[in-house]
């Protein structure tokens, strides 16, 4: 029997995109026409818009944080609630392209991998200078010896048993880097799959640079905490 799947969607102020993303996730079906997942969990991380309302009719459950705690905290809230043997994480701004996340499940269901990470196609907009991505990738390599091309991708399928073995993961944008480092240190099999995914590009705007600055701070804290911690 195929492993059961829980989908977790962390969201913050995504009223414009979340309905399209969840609708696409409902299109993820197997050969028999049945959904490949058993539950679809949205975690609204203290949104100030109608994100939770937009998700209510499409998600199995919507969990609302009273205040914004960070992406990592939202993901953790979701997987702590999840019942599936595999947890599939999806960002809320993927829109119709979220249907392609089905391809992340195959390596885990076949027993070939413990974590599958989606690799985005080249962005339509040149969002930044790639410094944060290179910084994250180099940090993962120095701490684990693992080379990854999509160190910041939040689109990933992970065995729930593996999630329970991770160290205390950061609450902010360092979560993906922390997950990858912890999985590699545990000797888990990690694969990357190129998928035609699309999401909102921040571009070279003030908000974009602010977002990448926040990422850099969170990733730095994550790597420092793991550098100080001996490998098990």
PDB file of N, CA and C in Angstrom, residues 7 18 26 44 50 54 78 82 90 103 106 111 115 125 133 142 149 152 155 165 181 200 212 214-215 221 223 227:
ATOM      1  N   UNK A   7      -0.469  17.223   2.988  1.00  0.00           N
ATOM      2  CA  UNK A   7       0.064  18.435   2.367  1.00  0.00           C
ATOM      3  C   UNK A   7      -0.024  19.570   3.375  1.00  0.00           C
ATOM      4  N   UNK A  18      -3.711  31.943  -2.781  1.00  0.00           N
ATOM      5  CA  UNK A  18      -3.851  30.664  -2.098  1.00  0.00           C
ATOM      6  C   UNK A  18      -4.969  29.805  -2.674  1.00  0.00           C
ATOM      7  N   UNK A  26      -5.611  20.083  -5.398  1.00  0.00           N
ATOM      8  CA  UNK A  26      -6.729  19.147  -5.514  1.00  0.00           C
ATOM      9  C   UNK A  26      -6.660  18.357  -6.817  1.00  0.00           C
ATOM     10  N   UNK A  44      -2.207  29.508   8.544  1.00  0.00           N
ATOM     11  CA  UNK A  44      -2.214  30.956   8.340  1.00  0.00           C
ATOM     12  C   UNK A  44      -1.384  31.589   9.451  1.00  0.00           C
ATOM     13  N   UNK A  50      -7.470  38.182   3.980  1.00  0.00           N
ATOM     14  CA  UNK A  50      -8.472  37.125   3.969  1.00  0.00           C
ATOM     15  C   UNK A  50      -7.884  35.767   3.595  1.00  0.00           C
ATOM     16  N   UNK A  54     -10.121  32.524   2.330  1.00  0.00           N
ATOM     17  CA  UNK A  54      -9.952  31.977   0.986  1.00  0.00           C
ATOM     18  C   UNK A  54      -9.616  30.481   1.036  1.00  0.00           C
ATOM     19  N   UNK A  78       2.077  22.817  11.034  1.00  0.00           N
ATOM     20  CA  UNK A  78       1.423  21.945  10.079  1.00  0.00           C
ATOM     21  C   UNK A  78       1.840  20.496  10.194  1.00  0.00           C
ATOM     22  N   UNK A  82      -0.110  16.940  11.087  1.00  0.00           N
ATOM     23  CA  UNK A  82      -0.250  15.995   9.980  1.00  0.00           C
ATOM     24  C   UNK A  82      -0.251  14.545  10.445  1.00  0.00           C
ATOM     25  N   UNK A  90       4.191  22.939   0.511  1.00  0.00           N
ATOM     26  CA  UNK A  90       3.956  23.752  -0.677  1.00  0.00           C
ATOM     27  C   UNK A  90       3.781  25.199  -0.264  1.00  0.00           C
ATOM     28  N   UNK A 103       5.157  15.097  -8.491  1.00  0.00           N
ATOM     29  CA  UNK A 103       6.376  14.382  -8.869  1.00  0.00           C
ATOM     30  C   UNK A 103       7.351  14.217  -7.704  1.00  0.00           C
ATOM     31  N   UNK A 106       6.932  10.477  -5.793  1.00  0.00           N
ATOM     32  CA  UNK A 106       7.373   9.199  -6.347  1.00  0.00           C
ATOM     33  C   UNK A 106       8.652   8.649  -5.715  1.00  0.00           C
ATOM     34  N   UNK A 111      10.736   4.287  -2.246  1.00  0.00           N
ATOM     35  CA  UNK A 111      11.817   3.948  -1.328  1.00  0.00           C
ATOM     36  C   UNK A 111      13.178   4.423  -1.784  1.00  0.00           C
ATOM     37  N   UNK A 115      13.888  12.489   1.330  1.00  0.00           N
ATOM     38  CA  UNK A 115      13.477  13.877   1.120  1.00  0.00           C
ATOM     39  C   UNK A 115      13.672  14.211  -0.353  1.00  0.00           C
ATOM     40  N   UNK A 125      11.754  36.863 -13.914  1.00  0.00           N
ATOM     41  CA  UNK A 125      12.313  38.140 -13.483  1.00  0.00           C
ATOM     42  C   UNK A 125      13.610  37.871 -12.740  1.00  0.00           C
ATOM     43  N   UNK A 133      21.225  32.521  -2.139  1.00  0.00           N
ATOM     44  CA  UNK A 133      21.201  31.126  -2.591  1.00  0.00           C
ATOM     45  C   UNK A 133      22.595  30.509  -2.525  1.00  0.00           C
ATOM     46  N   UNK A 142      29.594  22.969   3.367  1.00  0.00           N
ATOM     47  CA  UNK A 142      30.653  22.997   4.384  1.00  0.00           C
ATOM     48  C   UNK A 142      30.271  22.200   5.631  1.00  0.00           C
ATOM     49  N   UNK A 149      21.343  22.250  -5.408  1.00  0.00           N
ATOM     50  CA  UNK A 149      21.140  23.366  -6.324  1.00  0.00           C
ATOM     51  C   UNK A 149      19.991  24.268  -5.896  1.00  0.00           C
ATOM     52  N   UNK A 152      17.118  26.796  -1.011  1.00  0.00           N
ATOM     53  CA  UNK A 152      16.080  27.626  -0.403  1.00  0.00           C
ATOM     54  C   UNK A 152      14.670  27.168  -0.761  1.00  0.00           C
ATOM     55  N   UNK A 155       9.505  23.800  -1.444  1.00  0.00           N
ATOM     56  CA  UNK A 155       8.676  22.738  -2.010  1.00  0.00           C
ATOM     57  C   UNK A 155       9.440  21.424  -1.845  1.00  0.00           C
ATOM     58  N   UNK A 165      12.869  13.455  13.772  1.00  0.00           N
ATOM     59  CA  UNK A 165      14.257  13.287  14.214  1.00  0.00           C
ATOM     60  C   UNK A 165      15.068  14.576  14.126  1.00  0.00           C
ATOM     61  N   UNK A 181      20.334  20.342   6.244  1.00  0.00           N
ATOM     62  CA  UNK A 181      21.521  20.000   7.038  1.00  0.00           C
ATOM     63  C   UNK A 181      21.218  18.823   7.957  1.00  0.00           C
ATOM     64  N   UNK A 200       5.644  34.043  -7.005  1.00  0.00           N
ATOM     65  CA  UNK A 200       5.819  35.489  -7.082  1.00  0.00           C
ATOM     66  C   UNK A 200       7.296  35.851  -6.938  1.00  0.00           C
ATOM     67  N   UNK A 212      15.237  39.357   1.210  1.00  0.00           N
ATOM     68  CA  UNK A 212      16.480  38.587   1.113  1.00  0.00           C
ATOM     69  C   UNK A 212      17.408  38.871   2.290  1.00  0.00           C
ATOM     70  N   UNK A 214      16.320  39.456   5.344  1.00  0.00           N
ATOM     71  CA  UNK A 214      15.750  38.642   6.421  1.00  0.00           C
ATOM     72  C   UNK A 214      16.143  37.182   6.255  1.00  0.00           C
ATOM     73  N   UNK A 215      16.120  36.709   5.014  1.00  0.00           N
ATOM     74  CA  UNK A 215      16.559  35.338   4.742  1.00  0.00           C
ATOM     75  C   UNK A 215      18.000  35.128   5.187  1.00  0.00           C
ATOM     76  N   UNK A 221      21.885  32.362  11.245  1.00  0.00           N
ATOM     77  CA  UNK A 221      21.629  31.846  12.588  1.00  0.00           C
ATOM     78  C   UNK A 221      21.485  30.329  12.575  1.00  0.00           C
ATOM     79  N   UNK A 223      22.806  28.155  10.400  1.00  0.00           N
ATOM     80  CA  UNK A 223      24.088  27.495  10.163  1.00  0.00           C
ATOM     81  C   UNK A 223      25.008  27.615  11.373  1.00  0.00           C
ATOM     82  N   UNK A 227      26.688  24.572  13.260  1.00  0.00           N
ATOM     83  CA  UNK A 227      28.159  24.500  13.312  1.00  0.00           C
ATOM     84  C   UNK A 227      28.617  24.261  14.751  1.00  0.00           C
TER      85      UNK A 227
END
